[in-house]
Amino acid sequence: MIALATGLVSLNSRFLWAESGFDLGLKGQELLAQGKYDQAIEILQAGVKLEPDNEWLWGLLGRAYFQKKELRKSLDSFRQVLRLNPEDTYSRMMVDIISQKPLPPKIEPIKPLTPLEKKALEEEKQILDRLQVENTLGYRIQRVVLDPGHGGFDSGAVGLKGLQEKEVNLDLVKRTSQILAQMDKDLKVFFTRTEDYFVPLSARTTTANQYSADLFVSFHVNANENRKPRGMETYFCSERASSKEAARVAEFENSVLKLEKNELIQKGYVNIEEILFLFERKRYWEAGGEVASLIQNNLKNRLPLKNRGVHSANFYVLRRAKMPSILLEMGFISNPEEEKLLAQSDFRHKLALSIASSIVSLKKSRI
Ligand SMILES: [Zn+2]
């Protein structure tokens, strides 16, 4: 070792071979990849002590702590990254996943339910209570993951007037969750993102699996080159698309995969867990089909949107979910009338109210 950084003098003598935080980071990264988390933590701690402003080192340390399930320390490390670089979307996602902080009220406060809406929901609850049935899968909805499609550089579909799908999806998820909290205090709601940043498709289902959710609902808005199509449809996952149109929608929603880095599936990487899951997923997909029908049926009676029914296709964001999962296409942003509606606060409120009550009504359904 010829040139020792002066800061290293105070470090543990074991790390004297390292000339910089970069060297320590490389070693830490290697240990992380080998699953040697304790050693990785030790070396990365030395790294951040030497270079406290090195966001890369803090990120690696956050990952190492996360693997060790030391969530508090992992959270602190990822927050450190965000302090140094607020644009770091990976750390933002990890902070969200670990802390699942409640959604900050953004844009505008959500309206409380009107007395009439409250009364209608109360009546519906009473009817559902009377109809209460045991569900066939022995399966109860207590934990829901809401997934606002797209985000960050992936804006999703964009309307003629410039309305972006990613913004509509996130706002509708926020509204739906707040209404759900008012309607059902026992229901736990989690999110795959809470702000405008990019989340890979695979990370969305991983979040749902991690939280052992009973239901995964992905929020989207449809688009077509033709400006005429309009209305709302609900999808569930299947190997083959139920129609050409369903295949087109799935192709659009899957298209961001091409932009995702480190995508295991692109590398042709398949692990044993994936293979075992192949047998399990049929059950989830079938249940997803039933949930999709119940939701769409419930929505069609409430929504001021044309009912386009239930369809299925191979959606990447749904296919690895270990729970029934559905994807909502809430109108067409490419249709000028629906773009206008989707931009309106009142319409969004109505839409969120319909979705929330459909989810709550599922709790009492036979799935
Ligand atoms: Zn979408």
Tab-separated table of C-alpha atoms and ligand atoms in Angstrom:
chain	number	residue	atom	x	y	z
A	1	MET	CA	0.000	0.000	0.000
A	2	ILE	CA	1.786	3.097	-1.167
A	3	ALA	CA	-0.617	5.967	-0.808
A	4	LEU	CA	-2.837	5.671	2.231
A	5	ALA	CA	-5.704	8.080	2.534
A	6	THR	CA	-5.189	9.978	5.755
A	7	GLY	CA	-8.684	9.203	6.987
A	8	LEU	CA	-7.829	5.537	7.035
A	9	VAL	CA	-5.377	5.970	9.865
A	10	SER	CA	-8.240	6.020	12.311
A	11	LEU	CA	-9.846	2.936	10.797
A	12	ASN	CA	-9.622	-0.595	11.962
A	13	SER	CA	-6.240	-1.904	10.920
A	14	ARG	CA	-7.918	-4.748	9.055
A	15	PHE	CA	-9.014	-2.324	6.364
A	16	LEU	CA	-5.636	-0.754	5.766
A	17	TRP	CA	-5.433	-2.401	2.355
A	18	ALA	CA	-8.202	-0.110	1.185
A	19	GLU	CA	-7.199	3.164	-0.343
A	20	SER	CA	-10.641	4.725	-0.482
A	21	GLY	CA	-14.310	4.313	0.184
A	22	PHE	CA	-14.516	3.025	-3.362
A	23	ASP	CA	-12.322	0.022	-2.527
A	24	LEU	CA	-14.344	-0.683	0.599
A	25	GLY	CA	-17.545	-0.363	-1.436
A	26	LEU	CA	-16.333	-2.849	-4.033
A	27	LYS	CA	-15.416	-5.343	-1.352
A	28	GLY	CA	-18.732	-4.751	0.432
A	29	GLN	CA	-20.615	-5.286	-2.809
A	30	GLU	CA	-18.785	-8.552	-3.391
A	31	LEU	CA	-19.568	-9.797	0.137
A	32	LEU	CA	-23.195	-8.752	-0.314
A	33	ALA	CA	-23.423	-10.806	-3.494
A	34	GLN	CA	-21.932	-13.791	-1.657
A	35	GLY	CA	-24.501	-13.516	1.107
A	36	LYS	CA	-21.832	-12.619	3.702
A	37	TYR	CA	-23.914	-9.857	5.202
A	38	ASP	CA	-22.157	-9.460	8.568
A	39	GLN	CA	-18.810	-8.961	6.868
A	40	ALA	CA	-20.377	-6.641	4.301
A	41	ILE	CA	-21.885	-4.508	7.075
A	42	GLU	CA	-18.569	-4.274	8.902
A	43	ILE	CA	-16.679	-3.157	5.821
A	44	LEU	CA	-19.385	-0.761	4.615
A	45	GLN	CA	-19.600	0.843	8.041
A	46	ALA	CA	-15.897	1.535	7.750
A	47	GLY	CA	-16.606	2.961	4.290
A	48	VAL	CA	-19.252	5.455	5.403
A	49	LYS	CA	-17.079	6.469	8.345
A	50	LEU	CA	-14.345	7.322	5.869
A	51	GLU	CA	-16.625	8.960	3.304
A	52	PRO	CA	-19.854	10.041	4.997
A	53	ASP	CA	-21.064	11.762	1.808
A	54	ASN	CA	-20.731	8.704	-0.404
A	55	GLU	CA	-24.326	7.798	-1.293
A	56	TRP	CA	-23.273	4.591	-3.026
A	57	LEU	CA	-21.753	3.260	0.217
A	58	TRP	CA	-24.864	4.187	2.208
A	59	GLY	CA	-27.032	2.395	-0.377
A	60	LEU	CA	-24.942	-0.776	-0.132
A	61	LEU	CA	-25.075	-0.601	3.654
A	62	GLY	CA	-28.865	-0.220	3.472
A	63	ARG	CA	-29.066	-3.337	1.306
A	64	ALA	CA	-26.851	-5.324	3.669
A	65	TYR	CA	-28.935	-4.346	6.707
A	66	PHE	CA	-32.099	-5.156	4.767
A	67	GLN	CA	-30.822	-8.671	4.081
A	68	LYS	CA	-30.078	-9.089	7.777
A	69	LYS	CA	-33.650	-7.899	8.493
A	70	GLU	CA	-32.208	-5.022	10.532
A	71	LEU	CA	-34.915	-2.793	9.154
A	72	ARG	CA	-34.414	0.227	11.384
A	73	LYS	CA	-30.754	0.509	10.378
A	74	SER	CA	-31.582	-0.264	6.745
A	75	LEU	CA	-34.148	2.527	6.731
A	76	ASP	CA	-31.659	4.983	8.264
A	77	SER	CA	-29.062	4.086	5.618
A	78	PHE	CA	-31.471	4.537	2.700
A	79	ARG	CA	-32.635	7.841	4.209
A	80	GLN	CA	-29.008	8.898	4.288
A	81	VAL	CA	-28.810	8.189	0.541
A	82	LEU	CA	-31.887	10.337	-0.053
A	83	ARG	CA	-30.423	13.165	1.992
A	84	LEU	CA	-27.399	13.098	-0.315
A	85	ASN	CA	-29.337	12.442	-3.496
A	86	PRO	CA	-33.109	12.980	-3.388
A	87	GLU	CA	-33.346	11.616	-6.959
A	88	ASP	CA	-32.284	8.103	-6.001
A	89	THR	CA	-35.420	6.164	-6.856
A	90	TYR	CA	-34.195	2.807	-5.573
A	91	SER	CA	-33.610	4.166	-2.078
A	92	ARG	CA	-36.924	5.999	-2.184
A	93	MET	CA	-38.635	2.732	-3.027
A	94	MET	CA	-36.798	0.920	-0.217
A	95	VAL	CA	-37.722	3.633	2.300
A	96	ASP	CA	-41.332	3.227	1.217
A	97	ILE	CA	-41.234	-0.541	1.369
A	98	ILE	CA	-39.613	-0.619	4.794
A	99	SER	CA	-41.512	2.147	6.469
A	100	GLN	CA	-44.850	1.941	4.635
A	101	LYS	CA	-45.448	5.399	5.914
A	102	PRO	CA	-49.028	6.594	5.566
A	103	LEU	CA	-49.664	8.455	2.342
A	104	PRO	CA	-48.982	12.146	2.687
A	105	PRO	CA	-52.061	14.153	1.765
A	106	LYS	CA	-50.928	15.703	-1.480
A	107	ILE	CA	-52.550	17.805	-4.206
A	108	GLU	CA	-55.659	18.473	-2.130
A	109	PRO	CA	-57.311	17.084	0.975
A	110	ILE	CA	-59.638	14.196	0.256
A	111	LYS	CA	-63.284	15.022	0.817
A	112	PRO	CA	-64.932	13.192	3.679
A	113	LEU	CA	-67.864	11.040	2.594
A	114	THR	CA	-71.130	12.955	2.252
A	115	PRO	CA	-73.984	11.916	4.598
A	116	LEU	CA	-75.735	10.371	1.576
A	117	GLU	CA	-72.661	8.356	0.572
A	118	LYS	CA	-72.197	7.229	4.170
A	119	LYS	CA	-75.805	6.104	4.354
A	120	ALA	CA	-75.532	4.218	1.059
A	121	LEU	CA	-72.399	2.435	2.243
A	122	GLU	CA	-74.009	1.606	5.567
A	123	GLU	CA	-76.994	0.064	3.785
A	124	GLU	CA	-74.707	-1.896	1.515
A	125	LYS	CA	-72.774	-3.195	4.524
A	126	GLN	CA	-75.996	-4.363	6.160
A	127	ILE	CA	-77.078	-6.206	3.016
A	128	LEU	CA	-73.663	-7.810	2.687
A	129	ASP	CA	-73.716	-8.815	6.363
A	130	ARG	CA	-76.975	-10.633	5.761
A	131	LEU	CA	-75.523	-12.369	2.721
A	132	GLN	CA	-72.297	-13.296	4.472
A	133	VAL	CA	-70.911	-16.586	3.228
A	134	GLU	CA	-67.868	-18.679	3.925
A	135	ASN	CA	-65.384	-18.334	1.145
A	136	THR	CA	-64.229	-21.428	-0.662
A	137	LEU	CA	-60.484	-20.842	-0.481
A	138	GLY	CA	-60.650	-20.188	3.226
A	139	TYR	CA	-59.367	-16.821	2.210
A	140	ARG	CA	-60.127	-13.471	3.734
A	141	ILE	CA	-59.202	-10.018	2.536
A	142	GLN	CA	-57.363	-8.228	5.304
A	143	ARG	CA	-54.303	-6.878	3.557
A	144	VAL	CA	-54.455	-5.126	0.214
A	145	VAL	CA	-51.635	-3.786	-1.912
A	146	LEU	CA	-52.581	-0.913	-4.184
A	147	ASP	CA	-50.220	-0.426	-7.100
A	148	PRO	CA	-50.236	2.910	-8.937
A	149	GLY	CA	-49.022	1.911	-12.414
A	150	HIS	CA	-45.938	3.592	-13.978
A	151	GLY	CA	-44.040	6.525	-12.356
A	152	GLY	CA	-40.848	8.524	-12.778
A	153	PHE	CA	-39.530	8.435	-16.344
A	154	ASP	CA	-42.308	5.991	-17.253
A	155	SER	CA	-45.322	8.274	-17.606
A	156	GLY	CA	-47.622	5.547	-18.959
A	157	ALA	CA	-50.215	6.670	-21.494
A	158	VAL	CA	-50.548	10.396	-22.179
A	159	GLY	CA	-53.728	12.173	-23.298
A	160	LEU	CA	-54.108	14.768	-26.063
A	161	LYS	CA	-54.222	17.537	-23.473
A	162	GLY	CA	-51.124	16.162	-21.757
A	163	LEU	CA	-52.721	14.339	-18.824
A	164	GLN	CA	-50.322	11.598	-17.707
A	165	GLU	CA	-51.455	8.147	-16.691
A	166	LYS	CA	-48.867	7.881	-13.859
A	167	GLU	CA	-50.341	10.927	-12.123
A	168	VAL	CA	-53.961	9.734	-12.442
A	169	ASN	CA	-53.026	6.273	-11.132
A	170	LEU	CA	-51.211	7.641	-8.065
A	171	ASP	CA	-53.954	10.106	-7.204
A	172	LEU	CA	-56.621	7.409	-7.512
A	173	VAL	CA	-54.635	5.066	-5.284
A	174	LYS	CA	-54.328	7.792	-2.634
A	175	ARG	CA	-58.023	8.573	-2.790
A	176	THR	CA	-59.022	4.901	-2.749
A	177	SER	CA	-56.820	4.175	0.274
A	178	GLN	CA	-58.198	7.104	2.222
A	179	ILE	CA	-61.758	6.064	1.503
A	180	LEU	CA	-60.902	2.472	2.435
A	181	ALA	CA	-59.534	3.715	5.764
A	182	GLN	CA	-62.856	5.452	6.440
A	183	MET	CA	-64.930	2.456	5.385
A	184	ASP	CA	-63.050	-0.375	7.017
A	185	LYS	CA	-60.672	0.181	9.896
A	186	ASP	CA	-59.505	-3.456	9.955
A	187	LEU	CA	-58.269	-3.480	6.381
A	188	LYS	CA	-54.519	-2.942	6.044
A	189	VAL	CA	-53.518	-1.118	2.891
A	190	PHE	CA	-49.993	-1.048	1.442
A	191	PHE	CA	-48.571	0.694	-1.622
A	192	THR	CA	-45.914	0.008	-4.197
A	193	ARG	CA	-45.106	3.702	-4.559
A	194	THR	CA	-46.279	6.880	-2.883
A	195	GLU	CA	-44.600	9.508	-5.015
A	196	ASP	CA	-43.663	10.086	-8.632
A	197	TYR	CA	-40.730	7.753	-9.110
A	198	PHE	CA	-39.938	4.656	-11.109
A	199	VAL	CA	-40.585	1.202	-9.642
A	200	PRO	CA	-39.701	-1.892	-11.704
A	201	LEU	CA	-42.626	-4.196	-12.437
A	202	SER	CA	-40.989	-7.088	-10.584
A	203	ALA	CA	-40.514	-4.953	-7.434
A	204	ARG	CA	-44.241	-4.233	-7.368
A	205	THR	CA	-45.246	-7.869	-6.966
A	206	THR	CA	-42.300	-8.498	-4.659
A	207	THR	CA	-43.719	-5.828	-2.348
A	208	ALA	CA	-47.126	-7.499	-2.428
A	209	ASN	CA	-45.598	-10.908	-1.693
A	210	GLN	CA	-43.452	-9.467	1.089
A	211	TYR	CA	-46.484	-8.002	2.806
A	212	SER	CA	-48.423	-11.270	2.436
A	213	ALA	CA	-51.272	-9.344	0.897
A	214	ASP	CA	-54.569	-11.078	0.160
A	215	LEU	CA	-55.273	-8.909	-2.843
A	216	PHE	CA	-53.166	-6.944	-5.323
A	217	VAL	CA	-54.827	-4.212	-7.336
A	218	SER	CA	-52.872	-2.486	-10.076
A	219	PHE	CA	-54.299	0.884	-11.173
A	220	HIS	CA	-54.023	1.910	-14.833
A	221	VAL	CA	-55.663	4.038	-17.475
A	222	ASN	CA	-56.106	2.692	-20.969
A	223	ALA	CA	-55.104	4.259	-24.285
A	224	ASN	CA	-55.631	3.510	-27.935
A	225	GLU	CA	-54.372	5.046	-31.194
A	226	ASN	CA	-57.993	5.359	-32.146
A	227	ARG	CA	-59.585	8.187	-30.088
A	228	LYS	CA	-63.019	6.526	-29.967
A	229	PRO	CA	-62.683	3.620	-27.505
A	230	ARG	CA	-63.893	4.473	-23.998
A	231	GLY	CA	-64.941	2.746	-20.803
A	232	MET	CA	-63.547	0.726	-17.967
A	233	GLU	CA	-62.365	-2.866	-17.872
A	234	THR	CA	-60.812	-5.197	-15.329
A	235	TYR	CA	-58.078	-7.728	-16.060
A	236	PHE	CA	-56.699	-10.791	-14.391
A	237	CYS	CA	-53.643	-12.807	-15.291
A	238	SER	CA	-53.675	-15.706	-17.733
A	239	GLU	CA	-51.079	-17.364	-19.923
A	240	ARG	CA	-52.983	-16.498	-23.095
A	241	ALA	CA	-54.826	-13.282	-23.768
A	242	SER	CA	-58.618	-13.533	-23.870
A	243	SER	CA	-58.746	-11.363	-27.005
A	244	LYS	CA	-56.525	-9.398	-29.393
A	245	GLU	CA	-57.424	-6.217	-27.539
A	246	ALA	CA	-56.443	-7.797	-24.196
A	247	ALA	CA	-53.095	-8.827	-25.711
A	248	ARG	CA	-52.542	-5.251	-26.916
A	249	VAL	CA	-53.255	-3.797	-23.454
A	250	ALA	CA	-50.877	-6.276	-21.791
A	251	GLU	CA	-48.194	-5.513	-24.355
A	252	PHE	CA	-48.432	-1.814	-23.517
A	253	GLU	CA	-48.394	-2.358	-19.758
A	254	ASN	CA	-45.453	-4.778	-20.056
A	255	SER	CA	-43.475	-2.521	-22.390
A	256	VAL	CA	-41.496	-0.834	-19.611
A	257	LEU	CA	-39.750	-4.168	-19.048
A	258	LYS	CA	-37.510	-3.349	-21.993
A	259	LEU	CA	-36.226	-0.337	-20.079
A	260	GLU	CA	-35.687	-2.126	-16.790
A	261	LYS	CA	-32.168	-3.077	-15.894
A	262	ASN	CA	-31.173	-6.223	-14.034
A	263	GLU	CA	-34.375	-7.893	-15.084
A	264	LEU	CA	-33.916	-11.559	-14.245
A	265	ILE	CA	-36.394	-12.682	-16.837
A	266	GLN	CA	-34.555	-10.860	-19.617
A	267	LYS	CA	-31.412	-12.753	-18.741
A	268	GLY	CA	-33.320	-16.007	-18.992
A	269	TYR	CA	-32.686	-16.586	-15.296
A	270	VAL	CA	-35.115	-18.971	-13.654
A	271	ASN	CA	-34.708	-20.268	-10.122
A	272	ILE	CA	-36.235	-23.230	-8.357
A	273	GLU	CA	-38.676	-21.044	-6.458
A	274	GLU	CA	-40.021	-19.822	-9.797
A	275	ILE	CA	-40.532	-23.370	-11.005
A	276	LEU	CA	-42.396	-24.392	-7.855
A	277	PHE	CA	-44.496	-21.293	-8.163
A	278	LEU	CA	-45.612	-22.340	-11.672
A	279	PHE	CA	-47.818	-24.978	-10.032
A	280	GLU	CA	-49.174	-22.662	-7.387
A	281	ARG	CA	-50.053	-19.717	-9.548
A	282	LYS	CA	-52.952	-21.334	-11.403
A	283	ARG	CA	-54.964	-21.132	-8.193
A	284	TYR	CA	-54.137	-17.452	-7.718
A	285	TRP	CA	-54.968	-16.657	-11.323
A	286	GLU	CA	-58.329	-18.416	-11.095
A	287	ALA	CA	-59.146	-16.534	-7.907
A	288	GLY	CA	-57.988	-13.366	-9.686
A	289	GLY	CA	-60.595	-14.075	-12.369
A	290	GLU	CA	-63.324	-14.347	-9.751
A	291	VAL	CA	-62.193	-11.173	-8.004
A	292	ALA	CA	-62.078	-9.355	-11.356
A	293	SER	CA	-65.691	-10.373	-12.120
A	294	LEU	CA	-66.909	-9.324	-8.685
A	295	ILE	CA	-65.127	-5.973	-8.903
A	296	GLN	CA	-66.203	-5.183	-12.455
A	297	ASN	CA	-69.805	-6.209	-11.664
A	298	ASN	CA	-69.795	-3.965	-8.660
A	299	LEU	CA	-68.208	-1.090	-10.571
A	300	LYS	CA	-70.491	-1.219	-13.569
A	301	ASN	CA	-73.506	-0.340	-11.405
A	302	ARG	CA	-71.839	2.705	-9.926
A	303	LEU	CA	-69.543	4.148	-12.496
A	304	PRO	CA	-70.304	6.827	-15.018
A	305	LEU	CA	-68.129	4.861	-17.463
A	306	LYS	CA	-69.037	2.326	-20.127
A	307	ASN	CA	-68.683	-1.247	-18.877
A	308	ARG	CA	-66.140	-3.089	-21.041
A	309	GLY	CA	-66.221	-6.236	-18.935
A	310	VAL	CA	-63.551	-8.610	-17.646
A	311	HIS	CA	-60.620	-9.818	-19.719
A	312	SER	CA	-57.374	-11.645	-19.132
A	313	ALA	CA	-53.844	-11.510	-20.484
A	314	ASN	CA	-50.277	-12.105	-19.462
A	315	PHE	CA	-49.443	-9.031	-17.382
A	316	TYR	CA	-45.938	-9.166	-16.001
A	317	VAL	CA	-46.924	-7.145	-12.920
A	318	LEU	CA	-49.561	-9.762	-12.020
A	319	ARG	CA	-47.937	-13.027	-12.980
A	320	ARG	CA	-45.677	-13.495	-9.954
A	321	ALA	CA	-48.121	-12.353	-7.316
A	322	LYS	CA	-48.750	-14.993	-4.671
A	323	MET	CA	-52.327	-13.863	-4.166
A	324	PRO	CA	-55.306	-13.046	-6.385
A	325	SER	CA	-54.375	-9.992	-8.381
A	326	ILE	CA	-56.206	-7.752	-10.812
A	327	LEU	CA	-55.439	-4.789	-13.018
A	328	LEU	CA	-57.922	-1.966	-13.528
A	329	GLU	CA	-58.011	0.054	-16.751
A	330	MET	CA	-60.041	3.016	-15.574
A	331	GLY	CA	-61.191	4.630	-18.798
A	332	PHE	CA	-59.247	5.786	-21.863
A	333	ILE	CA	-56.917	8.760	-21.568
A	334	SER	CA	-56.788	8.753	-25.393
A	335	ASN	CA	-60.501	9.559	-25.554
A	336	PRO	CA	-60.849	13.366	-25.246
A	337	GLU	CA	-64.043	13.148	-23.172
A	338	GLU	CA	-62.592	10.644	-20.754
A	339	GLU	CA	-59.303	12.541	-20.505
A	340	LYS	CA	-61.347	15.551	-19.422
A	341	LEU	CA	-63.245	13.464	-16.863
A	342	LEU	CA	-60.078	11.867	-15.515
A	343	ALA	CA	-58.600	15.310	-14.867
A	344	GLN	CA	-61.566	16.308	-12.686
A	345	SER	CA	-61.377	16.002	-8.932
A	346	ASP	CA	-65.080	15.105	-8.563
A	347	PHE	CA	-64.834	12.335	-11.114
A	348	ARG	CA	-61.737	10.908	-9.456
A	349	HIS	CA	-63.528	10.957	-6.122
A	350	LYS	CA	-66.446	8.999	-7.621
A	351	LEU	CA	-64.104	6.519	-9.254
A	352	ALA	CA	-62.109	5.997	-6.032
A	353	LEU	CA	-65.326	5.599	-4.052
A	354	SER	CA	-66.554	2.888	-6.445
A	355	ILE	CA	-63.250	1.030	-6.326
A	356	ALA	CA	-62.996	1.249	-2.522
A	357	SER	CA	-66.523	-0.026	-1.988
A	358	SER	CA	-65.943	-2.838	-4.488
A	359	ILE	CA	-62.891	-3.907	-2.495
A	360	VAL	CA	-64.789	-3.763	0.783
A	361	SER	CA	-67.688	-5.738	-0.705
A	362	LEU	CA	-65.198	-8.474	-1.648
A	363	LYS	CA	-64.550	-9.114	2.012
A	364	LYS	CA	-67.945	-10.690	2.220
A	365	SER	CA	-67.869	-12.477	-1.102
A	366	ARG	CA	-67.253	-16.077	-1.946
A	367	ILE	CA	-63.838	-16.093	-3.552
B	1	ZN	ZN	-50.695	1.595	-17.528
